[in-house]
């Protein structure tokens, strides 16, 4: 099985050259069918610590709201998935810094300073963390 | 109320907190020191004189630059981290043989 895959892999550039006169759309199916399929069959998807996965948005929302409710200066009844830190929750700019750092701890990520400045509401935080590949 | 200086102060506060985390690795100690740091910022919360604000912020930035940690913590996946731009096994992660806990540990 392995030797077959390796042969197919080595043959790939040659096949590419052979088909180069044809249109791109015609070349792709042959290329996929011959070379890629056996290679995929060899390697089943492996779950691993450092594989990029994205968290579910509902899960992120729940954890962010939990995080905010635990914050000393926040009234837990006011926290909603759309609340703004400054306008709705009555936090100041330094509290916002602390909240964003709490999110970093919660999801085990490090947000660059330039991105952290742009997070001013729950919505923005949820969007950022749901799109972060290493959030846990 | 957001003012011209609030972004600069927030930036300084964030950097100072991160720096404090590098110096005080124990969480209880960090929280204690962080409260003290916050109190130092809050002491000048109601200053409105632009010249004085400028003086205070530049003093704070100078203090941060002089006292910052020589080897700050870097998250593994961020620039400077040990796993930055490394994609083992073609981005699929390590194979189960590599991840498995060896029998002599169990």
PDB file of N, CA and C in Angstrom, chain A residues 6 27 38 40 43 46 48 53 58-59 62-64 85 89 94 97 104-105 114-115 118-119 124-125 132:
ATOM      1  N   UNK A   6       3.663   5.846  -2.744  1.00  0.00           N
ATOM      2  CA  UNK A   6       4.902   6.570  -3.047  1.00  0.00           C
ATOM      3  C   UNK A   6       5.111   6.659  -4.549  1.00  0.00           C
ATOM      4  N   UNK A  27      -7.678  18.419 -15.904  1.00  0.00           N
ATOM      5  CA  UNK A  27      -6.502  17.839 -15.284  1.00  0.00           C
ATOM      6  C   UNK A  27      -6.790  17.431 -13.843  1.00  0.00           C
ATOM      7  N   UNK A  38      -5.166   7.480  -2.678  1.00  0.00           N
ATOM      8  CA  UNK A  38      -4.460   6.495  -1.857  1.00  0.00           C
ATOM      9  C   UNK A  38      -3.731   7.118  -0.673  1.00  0.00           C
ATOM     10  N   UNK A  40      -4.660   9.750   1.090  1.00  0.00           N
ATOM     11  CA  UNK A  40      -5.640  10.057   2.131  1.00  0.00           C
ATOM     12  C   UNK A  40      -6.030   8.769   2.846  1.00  0.00           C
ATOM     13  N   UNK A  43      -3.683   7.797   5.607  1.00  0.00           N
ATOM     14  CA  UNK A  43      -3.617   8.577   6.844  1.00  0.00           C
ATOM     15  C   UNK A  43      -5.002   8.944   7.339  1.00  0.00           C
ATOM     16  N   UNK A  46      -6.172  12.305  12.568  1.00  0.00           N
ATOM     17  CA  UNK A  46      -5.714  12.064  13.933  1.00  0.00           C
ATOM     18  C   UNK A  46      -6.076  13.273  14.788  1.00  0.00           C
ATOM     19  N   UNK A  48      -5.341  15.690  17.677  1.00  0.00           N
ATOM     20  CA  UNK A  48      -4.098  16.004  18.363  1.00  0.00           C
ATOM     21  C   UNK A  48      -4.197  17.349  19.050  1.00  0.00           C
ATOM     22  N   UNK A  53      -8.368  23.683  15.476  1.00  0.00           N
ATOM     23  CA  UNK A  53      -9.809  23.416  15.494  1.00  0.00           C
ATOM     24  C   UNK A  53     -10.495  24.681  15.982  1.00  0.00           C
ATOM     25  N   UNK A  58     -21.728  28.820  20.217  1.00  0.00           N
ATOM     26  CA  UNK A  58     -22.609  28.782  21.394  1.00  0.00           C
ATOM     27  C   UNK A  58     -21.797  28.503  22.658  1.00  0.00           C
ATOM     28  N   UNK A  59     -20.819  27.615  22.516  1.00  0.00           N
ATOM     29  CA  UNK A  59     -19.943  27.269  23.629  1.00  0.00           C
ATOM     30  C   UNK A  59     -19.118  28.479  24.061  1.00  0.00           C
ATOM     31  N   UNK A  62     -21.275  31.055  25.889  1.00  0.00           N
ATOM     32  CA  UNK A  62     -21.569  30.658  27.262  1.00  0.00           C
ATOM     33  C   UNK A  62     -20.375  30.892  28.183  1.00  0.00           C
ATOM     34  N   UNK A  63     -19.184  30.528  27.695  1.00  0.00           N
ATOM     35  CA  UNK A  63     -17.988  30.667  28.532  1.00  0.00           C
ATOM     36  C   UNK A  63     -17.626  32.135  28.740  1.00  0.00           C
ATOM     37  N   UNK A  64     -17.828  32.948  27.700  1.00  0.00           N
ATOM     38  CA  UNK A  64     -17.518  34.379  27.828  1.00  0.00           C
ATOM     39  C   UNK A  64     -18.464  35.033  28.830  1.00  0.00           C
ATOM     40  N   UNK A  85     -19.025  46.549  26.766  1.00  0.00           N
ATOM     41  CA  UNK A  85     -18.361  46.657  28.074  1.00  0.00           C
ATOM     42  C   UNK A  85     -18.498  48.057  28.666  1.00  0.00           C
ATOM     43  N   UNK A  89     -22.245  47.578  30.463  1.00  0.00           N
ATOM     44  CA  UNK A  89     -21.806  47.006  31.729  1.00  0.00           C
ATOM     45  C   UNK A  89     -21.140  48.031  32.628  1.00  0.00           C
ATOM     46  N   UNK A  94      -9.675  50.517  31.529  1.00  0.00           N
ATOM     47  CA  UNK A  94      -8.747  49.609  32.207  1.00  0.00           C
ATOM     48  C   UNK A  94      -9.437  48.295  32.587  1.00  0.00           C
ATOM     49  N   UNK A  97      -9.411  46.087  29.615  1.00  0.00           N
ATOM     50  CA  UNK A  97      -8.123  45.387  29.493  1.00  0.00           C
ATOM     51  C   UNK A  97      -8.124  44.134  30.360  1.00  0.00           C
ATOM     52  N   UNK A 104      -8.355  35.673  27.696  1.00  0.00           N
ATOM     53  CA  UNK A 104      -7.129  34.995  27.275  1.00  0.00           C
ATOM     54  C   UNK A 104      -6.833  33.799  28.175  1.00  0.00           C
ATOM     55  N   UNK A 105      -7.016  33.996  29.486  1.00  0.00           N
ATOM     56  CA  UNK A 105      -6.772  32.908  30.425  1.00  0.00           C
ATOM     57  C   UNK A 105      -7.790  31.798  30.243  1.00  0.00           C
ATOM     58  N   UNK A 114      -2.643  44.667  19.502  1.00  0.00           N
ATOM     59  CA  UNK A 114      -3.410  45.419  18.498  1.00  0.00           C
ATOM     60  C   UNK A 114      -4.828  44.876  18.348  1.00  0.00           C
ATOM     61  N   UNK A 115      -4.999  43.551  18.507  1.00  0.00           N
ATOM     62  CA  UNK A 115      -6.339  42.960  18.413  1.00  0.00           C
ATOM     63  C   UNK A 115      -7.120  43.156  19.707  1.00  0.00           C
ATOM     64  N   UNK A 118      -9.221  46.194  20.066  1.00  0.00           N
ATOM     65  CA  UNK A 118     -10.437  46.305  19.258  1.00  0.00           C
ATOM     66  C   UNK A 118     -11.620  45.565  19.875  1.00  0.00           C
ATOM     67  N   UNK A 119     -11.395  44.849  20.965  1.00  0.00           N
ATOM     68  CA  UNK A 119     -12.490  44.106  21.594  1.00  0.00           C
ATOM     69  C   UNK A 119     -13.147  44.993  22.647  1.00  0.00           C
ATOM     70  N   UNK A 124     -17.894  41.186  19.848  1.00  0.00           N
ATOM     71  CA  UNK A 124     -16.565  41.210  19.232  1.00  0.00           C
ATOM     72  C   UNK A 124     -15.671  40.121  19.805  1.00  0.00           C
ATOM     73  N   UNK A 125     -15.785  39.927  21.130  1.00  0.00           N
ATOM     74  CA  UNK A 125     -14.967  38.894  21.771  1.00  0.00           C
ATOM     75  C   UNK A 125     -15.343  37.508  21.268  1.00  0.00           C
ATOM     76  N   UNK A 132     -10.506  31.991  16.323  1.00  0.00           N
ATOM     77  CA  UNK A 132      -9.121  31.731  16.715  1.00  0.00           C
ATOM     78  C   UNK A 132      -8.844  30.228  16.637  1.00  0.00           C
TER      79      UNK A 132
END
